Amino acid sequence: MMNTEICAPSPEAIARAAEWIRGGEVVGFPTETVYGLGADALNPEAVRKIFLAKGRPADNPLIVHIAQLEELDPLIRGELPERARKLAQAFWPGPLTMILPKSALIPDAVSAGLDTVGIRMPENAVARKLIDAAQRPIAAPSANRSGRPSPTTAMHVLEDMRGRIPMILDGGPCRVGVESTVLEVLADPPRVLRPGGITPAMIAGVLGGCQVDQSVLRPLKEGETARSPGMKYRHYAPKGHLVIVEGPKAAESICRLYDAAPGIRCILCPQEHAPLYGARRVRPLGSGAEGAAEQLFAALREMDEIGAQHIFSESFEATGIGLAVMNRLGRAAAFEVVSAQ
Ligand code: TXA
Ligand code: MG
């Protein structure tokens, strides 16, 4: 086991993290979405260490992070599509990952054998300084052990990665809190495979149209293949039984279900609704869909820490960033939804 150091992101610490990456090692670093587990995207050995540290199946590809637009061209095959140029101009740096045809520079270990690669330019200043200092694109999945909720603080990364990586840069809590929007740019119309901070409406505003993949708000059917390999895995699920309760009578119904359930129970809801539950145990998720996006993963981790056996969550309107919230919450609940009319 190696020693895992947590460091404030001073210029000196960022330089050292960049040295680890240049030397083929893996480090934890903040982005505006969630923390990433970064390695040299052009070094297959380094990339394999990411899969090992995460316990991730080798058929799930990684996102490549760049800091400057000039770094994009060598990573993709052919000319930069007009659509991609428009999207980059509108949303980079920011929480948008574009799936594009990959060049020969991208190792198979990164793309998991696909002929495409997901690329994003994060907005977080520490992430950008790290990429600049490493002087190479950084491949990075979310810095959780496979199957756990994505980490939104450096402590979450330490929980999952202690002894597995040499260093974590601590940039404080992540602003968005859910992973980036993954977009199949060249589909017609462009298709969101994973919703995030850049919404379908924002994308349609730039390109004229945008579709959302069917798998976003329901489980894959028997025999159905996932367009985004990550969507076929069970994700984010707490150890306890999580149910989403929707409809106009959700709060009443949650109270009844809570009172009837044995053991340690907890309710997830917008902060403003907490008083509806009286003395019952509540984990408020901040205000609105933005608050829920920011706090959902931390809340799911806490459910395991308190040993919650039954978790009841209010549902959120699946528009704007609420679509990302309902996608993550749905997957954590194995899409088990109770309707309270
Ligand atoms: O916000 C984020 O995107 C974070 C931060 C660290 O940047 N990263 C992240 O990476 O969430 P990861 O590996 O946890 O999720 C990447 C998702 C997976 O669902 C994967 O299947 C999908 O993107 N993906 C990656 N490359 C793809 C490709 N070429 N085609 C289709 N899906 C792809
Ligand atoms: Mg992930």
GROMACS .gro file of C-alpha atoms and ligand atoms in nm:
model
  375
    1MET     CA    1   0.000   0.000   0.000
    2MET     CA    2   0.131   0.343  -0.087
    3ASN     CA    3   0.082   0.653   0.124
    4THR     CA    4  -0.195   0.881  -0.009
    5GLU     CA    5  -0.126   1.248   0.049
    6ILE     CA    6  -0.403   1.513   0.043
    7CYS     CA    7  -0.274   1.857  -0.060
    8ALA     CA    8  -0.414   2.207  -0.088
    9PRO     CA    9  -0.375   2.307  -0.454
   10SER     CA   10  -0.070   2.535  -0.419
   11PRO     CA   11   0.143   2.590  -0.732
   12GLU     CA   12   0.401   2.358  -0.575
   13ALA     CA   13   0.145   2.082  -0.509
   14ILE     CA   14   0.001   2.112  -0.861
   15ALA     CA   15   0.355   2.085  -1.003
   16ARG     CA   16   0.413   1.768  -0.800
   17ALA     CA   17   0.081   1.617  -0.909
   18ALA     CA   18   0.180   1.692  -1.270
   19GLU     CA   19   0.513   1.513  -1.212
   20TRP     CA   20   0.327   1.204  -1.087
   21ILE     CA   21   0.117   1.211  -1.404
   22ARG     CA   22   0.419   1.261  -1.631
   23GLY     CA   23   0.580   0.967  -1.452
   24GLY     CA   24   0.286   0.739  -1.536
   25GLU     CA   25   0.107   0.750  -1.197
   26VAL     CA   26  -0.254   0.831  -1.106
   27VAL     CA   27  -0.368   1.130  -0.896
   28GLY     CA   28  -0.701   1.256  -0.763
   29PHE     CA   29  -0.798   1.609  -0.867
   30PRO     CA   30  -1.103   1.838  -0.849
   31THR     CA   31  -1.322   1.941  -1.142
   32GLU     CA   32  -1.641   2.149  -1.134
   33THR     CA   33  -1.849   1.828  -1.173
   34VAL     CA   34  -1.693   1.559  -0.953
   35TYR     CA   35  -1.336   1.462  -0.856
   36GLY     CA   36  -1.137   1.277  -1.123
   37LEU     CA   37  -0.875   1.005  -1.113
   38GLY     CA   38  -0.622   1.135  -1.364
   39ALA     CA   39  -0.339   0.978  -1.562
   40ASP     CA   40  -0.147   1.048  -1.884
   41ALA     CA   41  -0.408   0.977  -2.154
   42LEU     CA   42  -0.137   0.889  -2.407
   43ASN     CA   43   0.034   0.627  -2.186
   44PRO     CA   44  -0.151   0.291  -2.190
   45GLU     CA   45   0.035   0.162  -1.881
   46ALA     CA   46  -0.070   0.469  -1.681
   47VAL     CA   47  -0.428   0.432  -1.805
   48ARG     CA   48  -0.437   0.069  -1.693
   49LYS     CA   49  -0.349   0.188  -1.340
   50ILE     CA   50  -0.672   0.394  -1.338
   51PHE     CA   51  -0.881   0.082  -1.409
   52LEU     CA   52  -0.692  -0.105  -1.137
   53ALA     CA   53  -0.736   0.169  -0.873
   54LYS     CA   54  -1.109   0.200  -0.948
   55GLY     CA   55  -1.180  -0.169  -0.993
   56ARG     CA   56  -1.345  -0.066  -1.320
   57PRO     CA   57  -1.441  -0.310  -1.598
   58ALA     CA   58  -1.202  -0.266  -1.894
   59ASP     CA   59  -1.493  -0.224  -2.141
   60ASN     CA   60  -1.596   0.113  -1.995
   61PRO     CA   61  -1.410   0.398  -2.172
   62LEU     CA   62  -1.253   0.704  -2.008
   63ILE     CA   63  -1.300   1.076  -2.076
   64VAL     CA   64  -0.993   1.271  -2.192
   65HIS     CA   65  -0.949   1.616  -2.037
   66ILE     CA   66  -0.779   1.907  -2.215
   67ALA     CA   67  -0.708   2.264  -2.107
   68GLN     CA   68  -0.670   2.443  -2.445
   69LEU     CA   69  -0.869   2.411  -2.766
   70GLU     CA   70  -0.552   2.346  -2.972
   71GLU     CA   71  -0.511   2.021  -2.779
   72LEU     CA   72  -0.832   1.883  -2.932
   73ASP     CA   73  -0.724   1.844  -3.297
   74PRO     CA   74  -0.455   1.574  -3.256
   75LEU     CA   75  -0.694   1.358  -3.048
   76ILE     CA   76  -0.969   1.328  -3.308
   77ARG     CA   77  -0.983   1.173  -3.653
   78GLY     CA   78  -1.033   1.414  -3.942
   79GLU     CA   79  -1.147   1.775  -3.931
   80LEU     CA   80  -1.318   1.915  -3.624
   81PRO     CA   81  -1.692   1.892  -3.705
   82GLU     CA   82  -1.867   2.230  -3.724
   83ARG     CA   83  -2.108   2.120  -3.450
   84ALA     CA   84  -1.824   2.038  -3.216
   85ARG     CA   85  -1.665   2.376  -3.281
   86LYS     CA   86  -1.993   2.551  -3.195
   87LEU     CA   87  -2.042   2.348  -2.879
   88ALA     CA   88  -1.686   2.408  -2.764
   89GLN     CA   89  -1.730   2.779  -2.818
   90ALA     CA   90  -2.057   2.782  -2.623
   91PHE     CA   91  -1.983   2.542  -2.335
   92TRP     CA   92  -1.608   2.493  -2.291
   93PRO     CA   93  -1.457   2.515  -2.043
   94GLY     CA   94  -1.746   2.343  -1.866
   95PRO     CA   95  -1.936   2.022  -1.788
   96LEU     CA   96  -1.981   1.892  -2.147
   97THR     CA   97  -1.812   1.577  -2.284
   98MET     CA   98  -1.819   1.539  -2.662
   99ILE     CA   99  -1.799   1.191  -2.815
  100LEU     CA  100  -1.600   1.221  -3.138
  101PRO     CA  101  -1.413   0.986  -3.376
  102LYS     CA  102  -1.075   0.917  -3.214
  103SER     CA  103  -0.729   0.954  -3.370
  104ALA     CA  104  -0.459   0.686  -3.349
  105LEU     CA  105  -0.300   0.881  -3.061
  106ILE     CA  106  -0.573   0.761  -2.822
  107PRO     CA  107  -0.474   0.422  -2.676
  108ASP     CA  108  -0.733   0.141  -2.687
  109ALA     CA  109  -0.714   0.129  -2.309
  110VAL     CA  110  -0.876   0.477  -2.300
  111SER     CA  111  -1.151   0.414  -2.556
  112ALA     CA  112  -1.210   0.055  -2.443
  113GLY     CA  113  -1.181  -0.057  -2.804
  114LEU     CA  114  -1.443   0.189  -2.941
  115ASP     CA  115  -1.345   0.406  -3.240
  116THR     CA  116  -1.464   0.717  -3.057
  117VAL     CA  117  -1.332   0.916  -2.761
  118GLY     CA  118  -1.505   1.140  -2.507
  119ILE     CA  119  -1.328   1.474  -2.463
  120ARG     CA  120  -1.396   1.758  -2.226
  121MET     CA  121  -1.235   2.084  -2.117
  122PRO     CA  122  -1.307   2.131  -1.747
  123GLU     CA  123  -1.365   2.477  -1.608
  124ASN     CA  124  -1.219   2.417  -1.260
  125ALA     CA  125  -0.898   2.623  -1.225
  126VAL     CA  126  -0.704   2.349  -1.043
  127ALA     CA  127  -0.792   2.094  -1.312
  128ARG     CA  128  -0.683   2.331  -1.587
  129LYS     CA  129  -0.354   2.417  -1.414
  130LEU     CA  130  -0.286   2.047  -1.364
  131ILE     CA  131  -0.343   1.966  -1.734
  132ASP     CA  132  -0.126   2.262  -1.837
  133ALA     CA  133   0.152   2.157  -1.598
  134ALA     CA  134   0.140   1.791  -1.708
  135GLN     CA  135   0.166   1.910  -2.072
  136ARG     CA  136  -0.051   1.627  -2.193
  137PRO     CA  137  -0.418   1.531  -2.202
  138ILE     CA  138  -0.539   1.365  -1.883
  139ALA     CA  139  -0.767   1.060  -1.893
  140ALA     CA  140  -0.993   1.068  -1.589
  141PRO     CA  141  -1.301   0.884  -1.472
  142SER     CA  142  -1.479   0.988  -1.154
  143ALA     CA  143  -1.248   0.911  -0.859
  144ASN     CA  144  -1.479   0.661  -0.683
  145ARG     CA  145  -1.433   0.286  -0.656
  146SER     CA  146  -1.649   0.130  -0.926
  147GLY     CA  147  -2.017   0.118  -0.821
  148ARG     CA  148  -1.985   0.384  -0.546
  149PRO     CA  149  -2.129   0.735  -0.575
  150SER     CA  150  -1.894   0.980  -0.749
  151PRO     CA  151  -1.681   1.187  -0.510
  152THR     CA  152  -1.759   1.555  -0.466
  153THR     CA  153  -1.498   1.627  -0.197
  154ALA     CA  154  -1.132   1.527  -0.150
  155MET     CA  155  -1.238   1.327   0.160
  156HIS     CA  156  -1.469   1.115  -0.056
  157VAL     CA  157  -1.172   1.041  -0.283
  158LEU     CA  158  -0.961   0.946   0.017
  159GLU     CA  159  -1.235   0.712   0.145
  160ASP     CA  160  -1.228   0.520  -0.183
  161MET     CA  161  -0.864   0.556  -0.291
  162ARG     CA  162  -0.654   0.552   0.028
  163GLY     CA  163  -0.343   0.343  -0.036
  164ARG     CA  164  -0.420   0.313  -0.408
  165ILE     CA  165  -0.292   0.647  -0.539
  166PRO     CA  166  -0.005   0.872  -0.420
  167MET     CA  167  -0.180   1.209  -0.413
  168ILE     CA  168  -0.512   1.397  -0.406
  169LEU     CA  169  -0.540   1.769  -0.481
  170ASP     CA  170  -0.806   1.918  -0.252
  171GLY     CA  171  -0.999   2.189  -0.438
  172GLY     CA  172  -1.296   2.195  -0.199
  173PRO     CA  173  -1.649   2.074  -0.280
  174CYS     CA  174  -1.746   2.047  -0.649
  175ARG     CA  175  -1.973   2.323  -0.780
  176VAL     CA  176  -2.204   2.114  -1.004
  177GLY     CA  177  -2.192   1.785  -0.813
  178VAL     CA  178  -2.300   1.546  -1.092
  179GLU     CA  179  -2.077   1.426  -1.376
  180SER     CA  180  -2.058   1.603  -1.711
  181THR     CA  181  -2.316   1.576  -1.987
  182VAL     CA  182  -2.200   1.306  -2.233
  183LEU     CA  183  -2.308   1.395  -2.588
  184GLU     CA  184  -2.290   1.192  -2.908
  185VAL     CA  185  -2.216   1.498  -3.118
  186LEU     CA  186  -2.250   1.331  -3.460
  187ALA     CA  187  -2.580   1.153  -3.399
  188ASP     CA  188  -2.881   1.308  -3.577
  189PRO     CA  189  -2.993   1.499  -3.384
  190PRO     CA  190  -2.706   1.498  -3.131
  191ARG     CA  191  -2.785   1.260  -2.847
  192VAL     CA  192  -2.733   1.299  -2.472
  193LEU     CA  193  -2.613   0.966  -2.330
  194ARG     CA  194  -2.567   1.099  -1.977
  195PRO     CA  195  -2.737   1.420  -1.861
  196GLY     CA  196  -2.537   1.678  -1.665
  197GLY     CA  197  -2.485   2.049  -1.613
  198ILE     CA  198  -2.517   2.134  -1.984
  199THR     CA  199  -2.884   2.056  -2.050
  200PRO     CA  200  -3.052   1.927  -2.370
  201ALA     CA  201  -3.224   2.268  -2.403
  202MET     CA  202  -2.888   2.447  -2.388
  203ILE     CA  203  -2.747   2.214  -2.656
  204ALA     CA  204  -3.057   2.254  -2.875
  205GLY     CA  205  -3.017   2.630  -2.836
  206VAL     CA  206  -2.678   2.608  -3.013
  207LEU     CA  207  -2.736   2.321  -3.262
  208GLY     CA  208  -3.109   2.352  -3.328
  209GLY     CA  209  -3.190   2.004  -3.193
  210CYS     CA  210  -3.096   1.752  -2.930
  211GLN     CA  211  -3.234   1.413  -2.826
  212VAL     CA  212  -3.201   1.233  -2.495
  213ASP     CA  213  -3.113   0.863  -2.502
  214GLN     CA  214  -3.397   0.640  -2.383
  215SER     CA  215  -3.180   0.472  -2.123
  216VAL     CA  216  -3.149   0.797  -1.922
  217LEU     CA  217  -3.468   0.753  -1.718
  218ARG     CA  218  -3.517   0.377  -1.725
  219PRO     CA  219  -3.312   0.058  -1.686
  220LEU     CA  220  -3.170  -0.121  -1.990
  221LYS     CA  221  -3.397  -0.394  -2.119
  222GLU     CA  222  -3.291  -0.757  -2.142
  223GLY     CA  223  -3.047  -0.795  -2.435
  224GLU     CA  224  -3.032  -0.417  -2.505
  225THR     CA  225  -2.681  -0.276  -2.560
  226ALA     CA  226  -2.579   0.049  -2.394
  227ARG     CA  227  -2.467   0.331  -2.625
  228SER     CA  228  -2.255   0.452  -2.336
  229PRO     CA  229  -2.095   0.148  -2.176
  230GLY     CA  230  -2.108   0.311  -1.831
  231MET     CA  231  -2.489   0.307  -1.841
  232LYS     CA  232  -2.509  -0.068  -1.815
  233TYR     CA  233  -2.347  -0.086  -1.475
  234ARG     CA  234  -2.524  -0.058  -1.140
  235HIS     CA  235  -2.419   0.275  -1.003
  236TYR     CA  236  -2.435   0.496  -0.700
  237ALA     CA  237  -2.653   0.251  -0.510
  238PRO     CA  238  -2.644   0.280  -0.130
  239LYS     CA  239  -2.647  -0.043   0.075
  240GLY     CA  240  -2.997   0.029   0.207
  241HIS     CA  241  -3.319   0.002   0.007
  242LEU     CA  242  -3.384   0.329  -0.178
  243VAL     CA  243  -3.728   0.416  -0.319
  244ILE     CA  244  -3.832   0.731  -0.505
  245VAL     CA  245  -4.179   0.860  -0.417
  246GLU     CA  246  -4.344   1.095  -0.668
  247GLY     CA  247  -4.678   1.269  -0.708
  248PRO     CA  248  -4.879   1.536  -0.526
  249LYS     CA  249  -4.910   1.330  -0.207
  250ALA     CA  250  -4.542   1.227  -0.195
  251ALA     CA  251  -4.473   1.368   0.153
  252GLU     CA  252  -4.775   1.196   0.314
  253SER     CA  253  -4.688   0.872   0.145
  254ILE     CA  254  -4.322   0.896   0.255
  255CYS     CA  255  -4.435   0.950   0.616
  256ARG     CA  256  -4.650   0.636   0.601
  257LEU     CA  257  -4.378   0.424   0.438
  258TYR     CA  258  -4.120   0.554   0.684
  259ASP     CA  259  -4.337   0.480   0.987
  260ALA     CA  260  -4.408   0.127   0.862
  261ALA     CA  261  -4.044   0.040   0.783
  262PRO     CA  262  -3.821  -0.131   1.038
  263GLY     CA  263  -3.465  -0.032   1.130
  264ILE     CA  264  -3.266   0.279   1.040
  265ARG     CA  265  -3.454   0.503   0.798
  266CYS     CA  266  -3.386   0.834   0.628
  267ILE     CA  267  -3.568   1.075   0.396
  268LEU     CA  268  -3.408   1.271   0.109
  269CYS     CA  269  -3.592   1.589   0.009
  270PRO     CA  270  -3.546   1.955  -0.080
  271GLN     CA  271  -3.450   2.162   0.223
  272GLU     CA  272  -3.780   2.351   0.205
  273HIS     CA  273  -3.975   2.027   0.255
  274ALA     CA  274  -3.787   1.908   0.565
  275PRO     CA  275  -4.052   2.046   0.806
  276LEU     CA  276  -4.317   1.820   0.644
  277TYR     CA  277  -4.149   1.519   0.804
  278GLY     CA  278  -4.161   1.632   1.168
  279ALA     CA  279  -3.920   1.441   1.388
  280ARG     CA  280  -3.835   1.179   1.125
  281ARG     CA  281  -3.474   1.160   1.011
  282VAL     CA  282  -3.418   1.380   0.705
  283ARG     CA  283  -3.111   1.449   0.489
  284PRO     CA  284  -3.201   1.776   0.313
  285LEU     CA  285  -3.062   1.815  -0.041
  286GLY     CA  286  -3.037   2.191  -0.057
  287SER     CA  287  -3.261   2.410  -0.266
  288GLY     CA  288  -3.414   2.308  -0.600
  289ALA     CA  289  -3.262   2.077  -0.859
  290GLU     CA  290  -2.927   2.261  -0.841
  291GLY     CA  291  -2.903   2.192  -0.470
  292ALA     CA  292  -2.997   1.829  -0.522
  293ALA     CA  293  -2.732   1.791  -0.796
  294GLU     CA  294  -2.468   1.942  -0.571
  295GLN     CA  295  -2.552   1.728  -0.268
  296LEU     CA  296  -2.694   1.398  -0.394
  297PHE     CA  297  -2.371   1.197  -0.405
  298ALA     CA  298  -2.255   1.314  -0.060
  299ALA     CA  299  -2.602   1.225   0.076
  300LEU     CA  300  -2.588   0.875  -0.078
  301ARG     CA  301  -2.248   0.818   0.085
  302GLU     CA  302  -2.390   0.935   0.418
  303MET     CA  303  -2.672   0.682   0.392
  304ASP     CA  304  -2.412   0.404   0.413
  305GLU     CA  305  -2.229   0.580   0.699
  306ILE     CA  306  -2.543   0.601   0.914
  307GLY     CA  307  -2.633   0.243   0.818
  308ALA     CA  308  -2.966   0.345   0.663
  309GLN     CA  309  -3.171   0.036   0.576
  310HIS     CA  310  -3.466   0.220   0.420
  311ILE     CA  311  -3.425   0.543   0.226
  312PHE     CA  312  -3.720   0.737   0.085
  313SER     CA  313  -3.649   1.013  -0.165
  314GLU     CA  314  -3.876   1.277  -0.304
  315SER     CA  315  -3.863   1.300  -0.682
  316PHE     CA  316  -3.745   1.606  -0.878
  317GLU     CA  317  -3.881   1.749  -1.200
  318ALA     CA  318  -3.673   1.595  -1.479
  319THR     CA  319  -3.601   1.920  -1.663
  320GLY     CA  320  -3.283   2.128  -1.670
  321ILE     CA  321  -3.029   1.986  -1.428
  322GLY     CA  322  -3.322   1.796  -1.273
  323LEU     CA  323  -3.284   1.543  -1.558
  324ALA     CA  324  -2.932   1.461  -1.431
  325VAL     CA  325  -3.060   1.438  -1.073
  326MET     CA  326  -3.339   1.196  -1.170
  327ASN     CA  327  -3.097   0.989  -1.383
  328ARG     CA  328  -2.854   0.942  -1.091
  329LEU     CA  329  -3.127   0.901  -0.829
  330GLY     CA  330  -3.312   0.657  -1.057
  331ARG     CA  331  -3.006   0.441  -1.104
  332ALA     CA  332  -2.930   0.448  -0.732
  333ALA     CA  333  -3.288   0.326  -0.671
  334ALA     CA  334  -3.275   0.071  -0.956
  335PHE     CA  335  -3.559   0.288  -1.095
  336GLU     CA  336  -3.799   0.182  -0.819
  337VAL     CA  337  -4.062   0.457  -0.810
  338VAL     CA  338  -4.379   0.473  -0.600
  339SER     CA  339  -4.655   0.702  -0.726
  340ALA     CA  340  -4.854   0.888  -0.456
  341GLN     CA  341  -5.166   1.040  -0.617
  342TXA     O1  342  -1.771   1.501  -1.510
  342TXA     C1  343  -1.714   1.403  -1.556
  342TXA     O2  344  -1.737   1.362  -1.673
  342TXA     C2  345  -1.613   1.328  -1.468
  342TXA     C3  346  -1.497   1.426  -1.441
  342TXA     C4  347  -1.382   1.361  -1.368
  342TXA     O3  348  -1.454   1.483  -1.562
  342TXA     N1  349  -1.569   1.208  -1.530
  342TXA     C5  350  -1.651   1.100  -1.540
  342TXA     O4  351  -1.592   0.990  -1.600
  342TXA     O5  352  -1.764   1.099  -1.499
  342TXA     P1  353  -1.654   0.843  -1.588
  342TXA     O6  354  -1.550   0.756  -1.648
  342TXA     O7  355  -1.691   0.815  -1.449
  342TXA     O8  356  -1.778   0.844  -1.681
  342TXA     C6  357  -1.761   0.851  -1.823
  342TXA     C7  358  -1.889   0.810  -1.892
  342TXA     C8  359  -1.915   0.662  -1.881
  342TXA     O9  360  -2.055   0.640  -1.867
  342TXA     C9  361  -1.864   0.610  -2.016
  342TXA    O10  362  -1.927   0.490  -2.054
  342TXA    C10  363  -1.897   0.726  -2.108
  342TXA    O11  364  -1.876   0.841  -2.030
  342TXA     N2  365  -1.807   0.730  -2.223
  342TXA    C11  366  -1.675   0.759  -2.225
  342TXA     N3  367  -1.625   0.750  -2.349
  342TXA    C12  368  -1.728   0.714  -2.429
  342TXA    C13  369  -1.741   0.686  -2.570
  342TXA     N4  370  -1.638   0.694  -2.651
  342TXA     N5  371  -1.864   0.652  -2.615
  342TXA    C14  372  -1.972   0.645  -2.533
  342TXA     N6  373  -1.965   0.669  -2.401
  342TXA    C15  374  -1.846   0.703  -2.350
  343MG      MG  375  -1.803   0.741  -1.293
   0.00000   0.00000   0.00000
